[in-house]
mmCIF file of C-alpha atoms in Angstrom:
data_model
loop_
_atom_site.group_PDB
_atom_site.id
_atom_site.type_symbol
_atom_site.label_atom_id
_atom_site.label_comp_id
_atom_site.label_asym_id
_atom_site.label_seq_id
_atom_site.Cartn_x
_atom_site.Cartn_y
_atom_site.Cartn_z
ATOM 1 C CA UNK A 1 117.764 103.375 105.908
ATOM 2 C CA UNK A 2 114.015 102.908 106.222
ATOM 3 C CA UNK A 3 113.774 101.336 102.764
ATOM 4 C CA UNK A 4 116.735 99.066 103.491
ATOM 5 C CA UNK A 5 115.018 97.805 106.645
ATOM 6 C CA UNK A 6 111.723 97.356 104.795
ATOM 7 C CA UNK A 7 113.448 95.207 102.157
ATOM 8 C CA UNK A 8 115.376 93.053 104.613
ATOM 9 C CA UNK A 9 118.865 94.485 104.165
ATOM 10 C CA UNK A 10 120.817 94.002 107.418
ATOM 11 C CA UNK A 11 122.310 97.011 109.223
ATOM 12 C CA UNK A 12 125.837 95.745 108.478
ATOM 13 C CA UNK A 13 127.048 94.334 105.160
ATOM 14 C CA UNK A 14 130.351 92.875 104.097
ATOM 15 C CA UNK A 15 132.236 94.908 101.515
ATOM 16 C CA UNK A 16 131.481 92.316 98.829
ATOM 17 C CA UNK A 17 127.734 92.366 99.654
ATOM 18 C CA UNK A 18 127.719 96.173 99.560
ATOM 19 C CA UNK A 19 129.588 96.188 96.238
ATOM 20 C CA UNK A 20 127.104 93.675 94.817
ATOM 21 C CA UNK A 21 124.170 95.813 95.995
ATOM 22 C CA UNK A 22 125.716 98.899 94.392
ATOM 23 C CA UNK A 23 126.577 97.100 91.141
ATOM 24 C CA UNK A 24 123.203 95.339 90.850
ATOM 25 C CA UNK A 25 120.675 97.481 92.712
ATOM 26 C CA UNK A 26 117.127 96.134 93.067
ATOM 27 C CA UNK A 27 114.380 98.176 91.333
ATOM 28 C CA UNK A 28 113.242 99.826 94.576
ATOM 29 C CA UNK A 29 116.778 101.161 95.183
ATOM 30 C CA UNK A 30 117.085 102.507 91.648
ATOM 31 C CA UNK A 31 113.756 104.324 92.081
ATOM 32 C CA UNK A 32 114.735 105.618 95.508
ATOM 33 C CA UNK A 33 117.987 107.032 94.146
ATOM 34 C CA UNK A 34 116.122 108.700 91.270
ATOM 35 C CA UNK A 35 113.709 110.333 93.708
ATOM 36 C CA UNK A 36 116.365 111.872 95.957
ATOM 37 C CA UNK A 37 117.916 114.042 93.266
ATOM 38 C CA UNK A 38 115.706 116.991 94.226
ATOM 39 C CA UNK A 39 113.861 116.783 90.916
ATOM 40 C CA UNK A 40 110.137 116.457 90.625
ATOM 41 C CA UNK A 41 108.688 113.006 91.353
ATOM 42 C CA UNK A 42 109.016 110.531 88.525
ATOM 43 C CA UNK A 43 105.787 110.091 86.529
ATOM 44 C CA UNK A 44 104.881 107.645 83.778
ATOM 45 C CA UNK A 45 102.075 107.676 81.225
ATOM 46 C CA UNK A 46 100.021 104.518 80.975
ATOM 47 C CA UNK A 47 98.186 103.972 77.687
ATOM 48 C CA UNK A 48 95.669 101.169 77.244
ATOM 49 C CA UNK A 49 96.769 98.868 74.414
ATOM 50 C CA UNK A 50 93.102 98.372 73.443
ATOM 51 C CA UNK A 51 91.268 101.726 73.724
ATOM 52 C CA UNK A 52 94.194 104.170 74.199
ATOM 53 C CA UNK A 53 92.809 105.528 77.495
ATOM 54 C CA UNK A 54 95.734 107.299 79.146
ATOM 55 C CA UNK A 55 96.668 108.491 82.615
ATOM 56 C CA UNK A 56 99.796 109.774 84.337
ATOM 57 C CA UNK A 57 100.821 107.994 87.540
ATOM 58 C CA UNK A 58 103.786 107.658 89.839
ATOM 59 C CA UNK A 59 105.289 104.223 89.241
ATOM 60 C CA UNK A 60 105.511 101.837 92.157
ATOM 61 C CA UNK A 61 108.826 100.285 93.058
ATOM 62 C CA UNK A 62 107.499 96.767 92.535
ATOM 63 C CA UNK A 63 106.363 97.350 88.944
ATOM 64 C CA UNK A 64 108.294 95.306 86.390
ATOM 65 C CA UNK A 65 108.932 96.582 82.857
ATOM 66 C CA UNK A 66 105.475 96.099 81.313
ATOM 67 C CA UNK A 67 105.060 94.885 77.742
ATOM 68 C CA UNK A 68 101.767 96.803 77.749
ATOM 69 C CA UNK A 69 98.872 97.772 80.001
ATOM 70 C CA UNK A 70 95.127 97.553 79.414
ATOM 71 C CA UNK A 71 91.954 98.693 81.157
ATOM 72 C CA UNK A 72 90.698 95.883 83.379
ATOM 73 C CA UNK A 73 87.210 95.903 81.769
ATOM 74 C CA UNK A 74 88.513 94.680 78.391
ATOM 75 C CA UNK A 75 88.104 91.037 77.418
ATOM 76 C CA UNK A 76 91.111 88.815 76.839
ATOM 77 C CA UNK A 77 90.291 88.426 73.130
ATOM 78 C CA UNK A 78 90.795 92.209 72.730
ATOM 79 C CA UNK A 79 94.389 92.070 73.972
ATOM 80 C CA UNK A 80 97.430 91.935 71.709
ATOM 81 C CA UNK A 81 98.165 88.358 70.695
ATOM 82 C CA UNK A 82 100.767 86.402 72.640
ATOM 83 C CA UNK A 83 103.641 85.292 70.418
ATOM 84 C CA UNK A 84 104.324 81.559 70.124
ATOM 85 C CA UNK A 85 106.765 80.485 72.817
ATOM 86 C CA UNK A 86 106.002 83.449 75.096
ATOM 87 C CA UNK A 87 104.526 83.370 78.582
ATOM 88 C CA UNK A 88 102.232 86.136 79.830
ATOM 89 C CA UNK A 89 102.064 87.407 83.408
ATOM 90 C CA UNK A 90 99.461 89.955 84.507
ATOM 91 C CA UNK A 91 99.643 92.436 87.393
ATOM 92 C CA UNK A 92 96.401 93.885 88.778
ATOM 93 C CA UNK A 93 96.123 97.323 90.358
ATOM 94 C CA UNK A 94 98.238 99.418 88.011
ATOM 95 C CA UNK A 95 97.142 103.043 88.138
ATOM 96 C CA UNK A 96 93.422 103.613 88.672
ATOM 97 C CA UNK A 97 92.126 100.983 86.241
ATOM 98 C CA UNK A 98 94.886 99.082 84.493
ATOM 99 C CA UNK A 99 96.290 95.577 84.387
ATOM 100 C CA UNK A 100 99.992 95.426 83.540
ATOM 101 C CA UNK A 101 101.239 92.669 81.250
ATOM 102 C CA UNK A 102 104.728 91.224 80.924
ATOM 103 C CA UNK A 103 105.331 88.886 77.989
ATOM 104 C CA UNK A 104 108.628 86.964 78.042
ATOM 105 C CA UNK A 105 110.122 84.046 76.162
ATOM 106 C CA UNK A 106 109.329 80.791 77.968
ATOM 107 C CA UNK A 107 113.027 79.862 78.180
ATOM 108 C CA UNK A 108 113.839 83.222 79.879
ATOM 109 C CA UNK A 109 111.810 82.309 82.952
#
């Protein structure tokens, strides 16, 4: 309930809205459901695409599916090349030192 309130879901939903939420859950709900199974917390390994530095972290609910991550001290010319027709978005503050990168086709945006 707390997460629903935090993400602006009203206390009462129509059946069609509830069905839509169940059929197409937002990433935070998927993660929340995974965490309540009684298993250990979900961990991911982040590996720098440039120097291979690695660390294990708990993923945040807002993280998209990254194409790759890199240590924030690397220069842009060290990063994997962007394919023609792709658009790159970067997310600061991933793990202790990473920048997350999502490369998508320009027409997919």
